[in-house]
Coordinates of C-alpha atoms and ligand atoms in Angstrom, one line a residue:
M1 CA -0.1 -0.1 0.1
K2 CA 1.3 3.4 -0.9
V3 CA 1.3 6.0 1.9
V4 CA 1.1 9.5 0.9
L5 CA 1.7 12.4 3.3
Q6 CA 0.8 15.7 2.0
N7 CA 1.7 18.9 3.7
L8 CA 1.6 17.2 7.1
T9 CA 1.9 19.4 10.0
K10 CA 1.3 18.8 14.0
R11 CA 1.5 21.6 16.4
F12 CA 1.2 21.2 20.1
P13 CA 0.8 23.7 22.7
N14 CA 4.0 24.2 24.5
R15 CA 4.3 22.1 27.7
N16 CA 5.4 24.9 29.8
K17 CA 2.1 26.9 29.2
K18 CA 3.9 30.4 28.2
G19 CA 6.2 29.2 25.4
D20 CA 5.3 29.1 21.7
D21 CA 3.8 26.0 20.1
V22 CA 5.8 23.2 19.3
I23 CA 5.8 22.3 15.6
A24 CA 6.6 18.8 16.2
V25 CA 6.1 17.8 12.2
N26 CA 6.4 20.7 9.6
D27 CA 5.2 20.4 6.4
F28 CA 6.2 16.7 5.6
N29 CA 5.6 15.7 2.0
F30 CA 6.4 12.2 0.8
E31 CA 4.9 9.4 -1.3
I32 CA 6.0 6.2 0.2
P33 CA 6.0 3.6 -2.3
D34 CA 4.2 0.3 -2.1
G35 CA 6.1 -2.5 -0.3
K36 CA 9.0 -0.5 0.9
L37 CA 10.8 -0.3 4.3
I38 CA 11.4 3.1 5.0
G39 CA 13.7 4.2 7.8
L40 CA 12.5 7.5 9.7
L41 CA 15.8 8.7 11.2
G42 CA 16.7 11.8 13.4
P43 CA 17.8 12.7 17.1
S44 CA 15.3 12.4 19.6
G45 CA 12.6 15.1 19.8
C46 CA 12.8 15.5 15.8
G47 CA 9.3 14.5 15.3
K48 CA 9.6 10.9 14.5
S49 CA 6.9 9.4 16.9
T50 CA 4.7 12.2 16.2
T51 CA 4.8 11.4 12.4
L52 CA 4.1 7.7 13.1
N53 CA 1.2 8.5 15.4
L54 CA -0.3 10.8 12.7
I55 CA 0.2 7.9 10.1
C56 CA -1.7 5.4 12.4
G57 CA -4.6 8.0 13.8
L58 CA -3.2 8.1 17.4
E59 CA -2.8 11.9 16.7
T60 CA -4.8 14.1 14.4
P61 CA -2.6 16.5 12.2
S62 CA -3.0 20.3 12.4
S63 CA -3.1 20.5 8.8
G64 CA -2.2 18.2 5.9
K65 CA -3.2 14.8 4.4
I66 CA -2.8 11.2 4.9
L67 CA -3.7 8.9 2.0
F68 CA -3.3 5.3 1.9
G69 CA -3.5 4.4 -1.8
D70 CA -6.1 6.5 -3.1
D71 CA -8.0 6.6 0.4
D72 CA -7.7 9.8 2.5
V73 CA -7.4 8.4 5.9
T74 CA -6.7 11.6 7.7
R75 CA -9.9 11.6 9.7
L76 CA -10.4 7.8 10.0
P77 CA -9.9 6.4 13.5
P78 CA -6.7 4.1 13.9
E79 CA -8.8 0.7 14.1
N80 CA -10.1 1.6 10.7
R81 CA -6.7 2.4 9.1
G82 CA -5.4 -1.1 9.0
V83 CA -2.2 -0.5 10.6
G84 CA 0.0 -2.7 12.7
L85 CA 2.1 -0.8 15.4
V86 CA 5.2 -1.9 17.3
F87 CA 6.4 0.0 20.1
Q88 CA 9.7 0.2 22.0
N89 CA 8.4 -1.4 25.2
Y90 CA 6.6 -4.4 23.9
A91 CA 3.3 -3.5 25.8
L92 CA 2.0 -7.4 25.8
Y93 CA -0.6 -8.3 28.2
P94 CA 1.3 -9.8 31.0
H95 CA -1.3 -12.3 32.1
L96 CA -2.2 -13.8 28.6
T97 CA 0.0 -16.5 26.8
V98 CA 1.9 -15.6 23.6
L99 CA -1.0 -17.2 21.8
D100 CA -3.6 -15.3 23.3
N101 CA -1.5 -12.0 23.0
I102 CA -1.3 -12.8 19.2
L103 CA -5.1 -13.6 19.0
F104 CA -6.0 -10.4 20.8
P105 CA -6.4 -8.2 18.1
L106 CA -8.8 -10.7 16.2
Q107 CA -11.3 -11.3 18.8
N108 CA -12.9 -8.0 18.8
L109 CA -13.6 -8.1 14.9
R110 CA -17.6 -7.4 14.2
G111 CA -19.6 -7.9 11.2
T112 CA -18.1 -9.3 7.9
E113 CA -14.9 -9.3 9.5
K114 CA -15.7 -11.6 12.1
L115 CA -13.6 -15.0 12.3
T116 CA -14.5 -18.4 13.4
K117 CA -12.0 -19.8 16.3
Q118 CA -10.3 -22.0 13.7
Q119 CA -9.6 -19.1 11.4
M120 CA -8.3 -17.1 14.3
Q121 CA -5.8 -20.0 15.2
E122 CA -4.6 -20.4 11.6
K123 CA -4.0 -16.7 11.4
A124 CA -2.1 -16.5 14.8
L125 CA -0.2 -19.6 13.8
T126 CA 0.9 -18.0 10.6
A127 CA 2.1 -14.6 12.5
A128 CA 3.8 -16.9 15.2
R129 CA 5.6 -18.8 12.4
L130 CA 6.7 -15.5 10.5
V131 CA 8.6 -14.2 13.5
Q132 CA 9.6 -17.7 14.5
I133 CA 8.2 -18.1 17.8
D134 CA 5.6 -21.0 17.2
Q135 CA 7.4 -22.9 19.8
L136 CA 6.6 -20.6 22.6
L137 CA 2.7 -20.1 22.0
E138 CA 2.0 -21.4 25.7
R139 CA 4.4 -19.2 27.5
K140 CA 3.5 -16.0 29.3
P141 CA 5.7 -13.0 28.4
S142 CA 7.4 -13.0 31.8
E143 CA 9.0 -16.3 30.6
L144 CA 10.6 -14.8 27.4
S145 CA 13.7 -12.9 26.6
G146 CA 13.6 -9.3 25.5
G147 CA 13.9 -10.4 22.0
Q148 CA 11.2 -12.9 21.9
Q149 CA 8.9 -10.5 23.5
Q150 CA 9.5 -8.0 20.9
R151 CA 8.8 -10.9 18.2
V152 CA 5.5 -11.5 19.9
A153 CA 4.8 -7.8 19.5
I154 CA 5.5 -7.9 16.0
A155 CA 3.4 -10.9 15.2
R156 CA 0.5 -9.5 17.2
A157 CA 1.0 -6.4 14.9
L158 CA 1.1 -8.5 11.8
V159 CA -1.9 -10.8 12.7
K160 CA -4.6 -8.8 10.8
M161 CA -2.2 -8.5 7.8
P162 CA -2.1 -4.7 8.2
R163 CA -1.9 -2.3 5.2
V164 CA 1.0 -0.5 7.0
L165 CA 3.3 -1.6 9.6
L166 CA 4.6 1.0 11.8
L167 CA 7.6 0.4 14.2
D168 CA 8.6 2.9 16.9
E169 CA 12.0 2.5 17.9
P170 CA 11.5 -1.5 18.3
L171 CA 15.1 -2.7 19.0
S172 CA 16.0 0.2 21.6
N173 CA 15.3 -2.0 24.7
L174 CA 17.3 -5.1 23.2
D175 CA 20.9 -5.6 24.0
A176 CA 23.5 -5.0 21.1
R177 CA 23.7 -8.4 19.7
L178 CA 19.9 -9.0 19.5
R179 CA 19.7 -5.7 18.0
L180 CA 21.6 -6.6 15.0
Q181 CA 19.7 -9.8 14.9
T182 CA 16.4 -8.7 15.3
R183 CA 16.8 -5.8 12.6
E184 CA 17.8 -8.6 10.1
E185 CA 14.6 -10.3 11.1
I186 CA 12.4 -7.3 10.6
R187 CA 13.8 -6.9 7.1
R188 CA 13.1 -10.7 6.3
I189 CA 9.6 -10.4 7.6
Q190 CA 9.0 -7.3 5.6
Q191 CA 10.4 -8.7 2.7
E192 CA 8.2 -12.0 2.9
T193 CA 4.9 -10.0 3.6
G194 CA 5.7 -7.0 1.3
I195 CA 3.8 -4.8 3.8
T196 CA 4.9 -0.9 3.4
T197 CA 6.7 -0.4 6.7
I198 CA 8.1 2.6 8.3
F199 CA 10.8 2.0 10.9
V200 CA 11.6 4.8 13.3
T201 CA 15.2 4.9 14.8
H202 CA 17.5 7.4 16.2
D203 CA 20.3 4.9 15.1
Q204 CA 21.5 5.9 11.9
D205 CA 23.4 2.6 11.3
E206 CA 20.2 0.8 12.0
A207 CA 18.3 2.7 9.7
M208 CA 21.1 2.6 6.8
S209 CA 21.4 -1.3 7.1
I210 CA 17.7 -2.3 6.4
S211 CA 16.0 0.6 4.7
D212 CA 15.2 0.9 1.1
M213 CA 14.9 4.6 1.8
I214 CA 15.6 6.8 4.8
V215 CA 14.1 10.0 5.7
V216 CA 16.4 12.2 8.1
M217 CA 14.3 14.5 10.2
K218 CA 15.6 17.5 12.3
D219 CA 13.3 19.8 14.5
G220 CA 10.2 18.7 12.8
V221 CA 11.5 19.4 9.5
V222 CA 12.6 16.7 6.7
Q223 CA 16.2 17.4 5.7
Q224 CA 16.6 14.6 3.2
I225 CA 15.1 11.5 1.6
G226 CA 16.6 9.0 -0.5
Q227 CA 18.3 5.4 -0.7
P228 CA 20.8 5.1 2.3
Q229 CA 23.8 5.1 0.2
D230 CA 22.9 8.1 -2.1
V231 CA 22.2 10.1 1.3
Y232 CA 25.5 9.0 2.7
D233 CA 27.3 9.7 -0.5
S234 CA 25.7 13.1 -1.1
P235 CA 24.1 15.0 2.1
V236 CA 22.4 18.1 1.3
N237 CA 23.6 19.9 4.4
L238 CA 25.9 19.8 7.5
F239 CA 23.3 18.1 9.8
V240 CA 22.7 15.0 7.6
A241 CA 26.6 14.8 6.8
T242 CA 27.1 14.5 10.6
F243 CA 24.3 12.4 11.4
L244 CA 25.1 9.6 9.1
G245 CA 28.5 7.5 9.2
T246 CA 30.4 5.7 11.9
P247 CA 33.0 6.9 12.6
P248 CA 31.4 10.3 12.1
I249 CA 32.7 12.6 9.4
N250 CA 35.1 15.2 10.5
V251 CA 34.3 18.8 10.4
L252 CA 36.8 21.4 10.0
D253 CA 36.8 25.5 9.4
G254 CA 38.2 26.2 5.9
R255 CA 37.9 28.7 3.0
V256 CA 37.9 28.6 -0.6
Q257 CA 39.9 30.9 -2.7
G258 CA 40.5 31.0 -6.3
G259 CA 39.1 27.5 -6.9
R260 CA 41.0 25.8 -4.2
L261 CA 40.1 24.5 -0.6
Y262 CA 42.3 25.8 2.3
I263 CA 42.5 24.3 5.5
G264 CA 44.8 26.5 7.7
D265 CA 47.5 27.8 5.2
A266 CA 47.5 24.3 3.2
A267 CA 45.5 24.3 -0.3
V268 CA 44.3 20.9 0.3
L269 CA 41.9 20.2 -2.7
A270 CA 40.7 21.6 -6.2
V271 CA 37.1 22.8 -5.8
P272 CA 36.3 24.1 -9.3
G273 CA 33.6 26.4 -9.7
V274 CA 33.2 27.3 -5.8
G275 CA 33.4 31.1 -5.2
D276 CA 35.7 32.8 -2.6
Q277 CA 34.2 32.2 0.9
K278 CA 34.5 30.6 4.2
V279 CA 33.2 27.3 4.3
S280 CA 32.6 24.2 6.8
V281 CA 34.5 21.1 5.5
G282 CA 33.2 17.6 6.0
I283 CA 35.8 14.9 5.5
R284 CA 34.6 11.1 5.4
P285 CA 37.1 9.2 7.6
E286 CA 37.5 7.1 4.5
A287 CA 38.5 10.2 2.5
F288 CA 42.1 10.1 3.7
T289 CA 45.0 8.5 1.8
L290 CA 48.4 8.5 3.3
D291 CA 50.8 10.3 1.1
E292 CA 54.3 11.6 2.1
K293 CA 53.8 14.7 -0.3
G294 CA 50.1 14.8 0.4
P295 CA 48.9 18.7 1.2
F296 CA 46.9 17.9 4.3
E297 CA 49.3 17.5 7.5
V298 CA 47.8 16.7 10.8
S299 CA 49.5 15.9 14.4
L300 CA 49.5 12.3 15.0
S301 CA 47.9 11.4 18.2
R302 CA 47.5 7.6 18.0
V303 CA 47.0 4.7 15.7
E304 CA 44.2 2.3 16.6
V305 CA 44.1 -1.1 14.9
M306 CA 40.7 -2.4 14.0
G307 CA 41.8 -5.7 12.0
R308 CA 40.6 -4.8 8.7
D309 CA 41.2 -1.2 8.9
T310 CA 43.6 1.3 10.8
S311 CA 42.3 4.2 12.4
V312 CA 44.6 7.2 12.5
V313 CA 43.8 9.5 15.2
S314 CA 45.0 13.1 14.9
T315 CA 44.6 16.9 15.6
H316 CA 44.4 20.0 13.6
P317 CA 43.9 23.4 14.7
A318 CA 41.0 23.9 11.8
S319 CA 39.2 20.8 13.3
R320 CA 35.8 21.6 15.0
N321 CA 36.3 18.1 17.1
P322 CA 39.0 17.4 19.5
F323 CA 40.3 14.8 16.9
I324 CA 40.2 13.8 13.5
R325 CA 39.7 10.4 12.5
A326 CA 41.1 8.6 9.3
I327 CA 40.3 5.2 8.5
I328 CA 42.8 3.6 5.9
P329 CA 43.3 0.0 4.9
A330 CA 45.5 -2.0 7.4
R331 CA 48.1 -2.8 4.9
N332 CA 49.2 0.7 4.6
K333 CA 51.6 1.2 7.7
V334 CA 51.9 4.4 9.7
D335 CA 54.9 5.3 11.5
R336 CA 53.7 5.4 15.0
T337 CA 56.8 7.4 16.2
A338 CA 56.2 10.4 13.6
K339 CA 54.9 13.6 15.0
T340 CA 53.0 14.5 12.0
V341 CA 51.2 12.5 8.9
R342 CA 50.4 13.7 5.5
F343 CA 47.3 12.7 3.7
S344 CA 46.2 13.6 0.4
L345 CA 42.2 13.6 0.3
M346 CA 39.7 12.0 -2.1
G347 CA 37.4 14.8 -3.7
E348 CA 34.0 12.8 -3.9
K349 CA 34.5 12.2 0.1
V350 CA 35.0 15.9 1.0
F351 CA 32.0 18.0 1.2
L352 CA 31.7 21.9 1.5
F353 CA 28.8 23.6 3.5
D354 CA 28.0 27.4 3.6
A355 CA 29.4 28.7 6.7
N356 CA 26.3 30.2 7.7
T357 CA 23.4 28.2 6.5
D358 CA 25.3 24.6 6.5
A359 CA 23.7 24.3 3.0
R360 CA 25.8 22.0 0.7
I361 CA 28.0 23.9 -1.7
Y362 CA 28.7 21.5 -4.6
F363 CA 32.0 21.2 -6.8
D364 CA 32.9 18.5 -9.4
A365 CA 35.5 16.3 -7.5
E366 CA 38.3 15.6 -9.9
Ligands
LIG401 P1 11.0 11.7 18.5 O1 10.0 10.7 18.5 O2 11.7 12.0 17.1 O3 12.0 11.8 19.6 P2 8.5 13.4 19.1 O4 7.4 13.2 17.8 O5 8.1 12.1 20.3 O6 9.9 13.0 18.7 O7 8.3 14.8 19.7 C1 8.6 15.8 18.7 C2 8.4 17.1 19.4 O8 7.1 17.2 20.0 C3 9.1 17.3 20.9 O9 9.6 18.6 21.0 C4 8.3 16.9 21.6 O10 8.6 17.5 23.0 C5 6.8 17.4 21.3 N1 5.8 16.7 21.6 C6 5.4 15.3 21.4 N2 4.2 15.2 21.7 C7 3.7 16.2 22.7 C8 2.7 16.5 23.4 N3 1.6 15.4 23.3 N4 2.4 17.7 23.7 C9 3.4 18.7 23.8 N5 4.4 18.5 22.9 C10 4.8 17.2 22.4
LIG402 MG1 10.0 8.9 19.6

C-alpha cells in the first residue's frame, strides 16, 4: 500500500504553557512507495513518533493529509486504518499467553470481518511462524527474553495483515547483539510479507542497514529523503552529513580561494567552480590517503588497529572536534613514532557547506 503524506503538520501547545507552540512535524511531504521499508531517522525530539502517530491515527494533524493508496485516511480512527503498530516497550498483556496475545486483535472483529475460532488460530499461527516463535505459544511474556517478547509484539501487529506496519524504535530495549539480529529479522519479515513499513530509529546504522529509503528529520523538518547510500554519499547539508556515518564525518573550518580549498594555510583540494568564501568542510574518515607529499598535514595522536582497517587519530587547529579520524586499509603502515602525518584527500568524500546556512556547496570532484 502506497502511503502519501501531504503538507503534514502537527503543532502542540508548549508543555510549559507560556512558550510558543511546538511544531513537532512541519510540512512533511512524501510518497512512500508500496512494499518498501522506510527508515525514519533523526535525533530524539525531531518528530519521528509524532509522524508515526499521525499515520496510525493516534494523533490528528493540525493541517495536511494522509492517504493510503487513494483513500484519504486523515480523519479515520486508528482501528479503521489497517495499521499494525510496534513500540519500544513491547506492551504485551502480561497475564495472557503468547498465543492469546497474538489472537487478541482478532477477537474484537465484528460484522463481515468476524472470524471463526479456527480461522483465528490459523492466522495467529501464521504470524507466529513468520516471526519464529511458534514453539513458545503457551508461555507468558515474563517467561520470554526481550527479543522474544518483541517478536510476539511484531506477530500481534501482523496478525490482521495490516496495510501498513509502523515500528517505533522497536529495538531500543534489546542488547547490542539481539538488536543486530532482530533488525535482520524485521527486514526478512518485511520482504516476505511485502507490507509497506515505516521503521523509526535514532540509530543511523540501524536505519541505513535495512531500509530501502531513509528520511532524515531535524526539528520537525525533513532534511533529506533517499536511498541510504545516496544520502551518505551526497548529504544536502551539514546536519545530514554529521548524522550519518560511523565513525562520524570530520568537520573543519576552511576557506575557498581561487578554486582551491584551504585548511589553515594549506591548499588541500581543488574545488572548481566554488566562489571565494569561508566554508565548513566535512571529510569522511575514508577520504584520507597516506601520502608523504600530500597537502594535508595533521599532528599524529595515536593509531588504533581495528583488524581490517587502521584508524589514524590526529589533531589539527581547524578541526571542530578534538580529534580527526582517518580510516585507512590495515596494509598501509603508519609510522607510529612520527609527530605528523600527511594525507591527500579524495574529492568525492569531501563536502563543503555554507559557513552560515550549513547548506551544501557542490563542486565537481576531480
Ligand atoms: P521523537 O519521536 O523524534 O523523539 P516526538 O515526535 O516524540 O519526537 O516529539 C517531537 C516534538 O514534539 C518534541 O519537541 C516533543 O517534546 C513534542 N511533543 C510530542 N508530543 C507532545 C505532546 N503531546 N504535547 C506537547 N509536545 C509534544
Ligand atoms: Mg519517539
